[in-house]
mmCIF file of C-alpha atoms in Angstrom:
data_model
loop_
_atom_site.group_PDB
_atom_site.id
_atom_site.type_symbol
_atom_site.label_atom_id
_atom_site.label_comp_id
_atom_site.label_asym_id
_atom_site.label_seq_id
_atom_site.Cartn_x
_atom_site.Cartn_y
_atom_site.Cartn_z
ATOM 1 C CA MET A 1 0.207 -1.335 12.519
ATOM 2 C CA ALA A 2 -1.713 -3.988 14.096
ATOM 3 C CA GLN A 3 0.173 -5.879 16.034
ATOM 4 C CA THR A 4 1.085 -9.476 14.990
ATOM 5 C CA LEU A 5 0.230 -12.945 16.649
ATOM 6 C CA LEU A 6 4.174 -13.716 17.142
ATOM 7 C CA ALA A 7 4.891 -10.348 18.618
ATOM 8 C CA GLU A 8 1.718 -10.771 20.959
ATOM 9 C CA LEU A 9 3.190 -14.098 22.452
ATOM 10 C CA ARG A 10 6.615 -13.058 22.692
ATOM 11 C CA ILE A 11 5.667 -9.906 24.872
ATOM 12 C CA LYS A 12 3.259 -11.897 26.811
ATOM 13 C CA LYS A 13 6.354 -14.335 27.331
ATOM 14 C CA GLN A 14 8.383 -11.307 28.174
ATOM 15 C CA LEU A 15 11.284 -12.202 25.607
ATOM 16 C CA ILE A 16 13.172 -9.615 23.295
ATOM 17 C CA GLN A 17 13.214 -10.293 19.661
ATOM 18 C CA GLU A 18 17.072 -11.043 19.969
ATOM 19 C CA THR A 19 16.136 -14.118 22.226
ATOM 20 C CA VAL A 20 13.512 -15.704 20.574
ATOM 21 C CA ALA A 21 15.256 -15.404 16.903
ATOM 22 C CA GLU A 22 18.740 -16.993 18.578
ATOM 23 C CA GLU A 23 16.692 -20.070 20.091
ATOM 24 C CA ALA A 24 14.813 -20.284 17.013
ATOM 25 C CA ASN A 25 18.291 -20.229 14.930
ATOM 26 C CA ILE A 26 16.633 -17.501 12.597
ATOM 27 C CA ASP A 27 18.363 -14.505 11.939
ATOM 28 C CA ILE A 28 17.311 -11.453 13.414
ATOM 29 C CA GLU A 29 16.384 -9.347 10.200
ATOM 30 C CA ARG A 30 14.274 -11.837 8.979
ATOM 31 C CA TYR A 31 12.529 -12.764 12.950
ATOM 32 C CA LYS A 32 11.768 -8.848 12.812
ATOM 33 C CA ASP A 33 10.527 -8.861 9.332
ATOM 34 C CA LEU A 34 8.010 -12.044 10.332
ATOM 35 C CA GLU A 35 7.235 -10.334 13.738
ATOM 36 C CA ALA A 36 6.177 -7.265 11.399
ATOM 37 C CA GLY A 37 4.240 -9.428 8.684
ATOM 38 C CA LEU A 38 6.461 -8.440 6.137
ATOM 39 C CA THR A 39 7.391 -12.114 4.964
ATOM 40 C CA TYR A 40 5.923 -15.660 5.161
ATOM 41 C CA LEU A 41 6.617 -18.304 7.887
ATOM 42 C CA LYS A 42 8.131 -21.535 6.753
ATOM 43 C CA TYR A 43 7.378 -24.682 8.276
ATOM 44 C CA GLU A 44 10.527 -25.121 10.133
ATOM 45 C CA GLU A 45 10.474 -21.665 11.452
ATOM 46 C CA ALA A 46 6.813 -22.027 12.823
ATOM 47 C CA GLY A 47 8.006 -25.480 14.424
ATOM 48 C CA SER A 48 10.673 -23.626 16.398
ATOM 49 C CA LEU A 49 8.974 -20.696 17.406
ATOM 50 C CA GLY A 50 5.907 -22.412 18.051
ATOM 51 C CA GLN A 51 8.028 -24.477 20.622
ATOM 52 C CA ILE A 52 9.703 -21.087 21.940
ATOM 53 C CA LEU A 53 6.459 -19.480 22.332
ATOM 54 C CA GLY A 54 3.939 -22.014 23.424
ATOM 55 C CA ILE A 55 1.592 -22.327 20.353
ATOM 56 C CA ASN A 56 1.033 -24.908 18.022
ATOM 57 C CA PRO A 57 3.072 -24.153 14.790
ATOM 58 C CA ILE A 58 -0.097 -24.943 12.249
ATOM 59 C CA LEU A 59 -1.972 -22.266 14.260
ATOM 60 C CA LEU A 60 1.090 -19.656 13.183
ATOM 61 C CA LEU A 61 1.254 -20.804 9.792
ATOM 62 C CA GLU A 62 -2.614 -20.299 9.669
ATOM 63 C CA SER A 63 -2.338 -16.800 11.153
ATOM 64 C CA ALA A 64 0.297 -15.864 9.095
ATOM 65 C CA LYS A 65 -2.147 -16.362 5.730
ATOM 66 C CA THR A 66 -5.169 -14.589 6.785
ATOM 67 C CA ILE A 67 -6.636 -11.734 8.211
ATOM 68 C CA ASN A 68 -9.709 -11.896 10.690
ATOM 69 C CA TYR A 69 -12.728 -9.217 10.738
ATOM 70 C CA ASN A 70 -15.181 -9.515 13.498
ATOM 71 C CA ILE A 71 -17.689 -6.991 12.429
ATOM 72 C CA GLY A 72 -20.883 -8.259 13.732
ATOM 73 C CA ALA A 73 -23.179 -10.066 10.337
ATOM 74 C CA TYR A 74 -19.731 -9.193 8.283
ATOM 75 C CA ALA A 75 -17.720 -11.121 10.204
ATOM 76 C CA ARG A 76 -15.467 -13.172 7.680
ATOM 77 C CA THR A 77 -11.980 -14.350 6.749
ATOM 78 C CA ILE A 78 -9.946 -12.736 4.086
ATOM 79 C CA TYR A 79 -6.638 -14.457 2.560
ATOM 80 C CA ALA A 80 -4.356 -11.688 2.832
ATOM 81 C CA GLU A 81 -2.360 -12.549 -0.513
ATOM 82 C CA LYS A 82 -5.901 -12.324 -2.747
ATOM 83 C CA TYR A 83 -7.589 -9.152 -0.507
ATOM 84 C CA TYR A 84 -7.862 -5.659 -2.255
ATOM 85 C CA GLU A 85 -9.152 -2.878 -0.064
ATOM 86 C CA GLY A 86 -11.856 -1.242 -1.738
ATOM 87 C CA GLU A 87 -15.343 -0.408 -0.920
ATOM 88 C CA GLU A 88 -18.215 -2.453 0.333
ATOM 89 C CA LYS A 89 -20.746 -2.996 -1.627
ATOM 90 C CA GLU A 90 -24.570 -3.059 0.069
ATOM 91 C CA ARG A 91 -26.471 -6.604 -0.043
#
């Protein structure tokens, strides 16, 4: 599984999941789900986590809704909730 932005920032700050969850006042199981990309981030959580991890909360919210692919001429943003993994068609 790809590493989420939350996990990447937490690791760079050398924090453990329990510490981040406690400081953000989020249940540890919910935080683990957020970090794994299994649930959506709430606005209040984004504010708390942004402060702890040193990032603009808006960036956290935006990254939770999209998957970015950079593959040259085919670079695009795919909105994860509407994306269907299928074959690419020739143009």
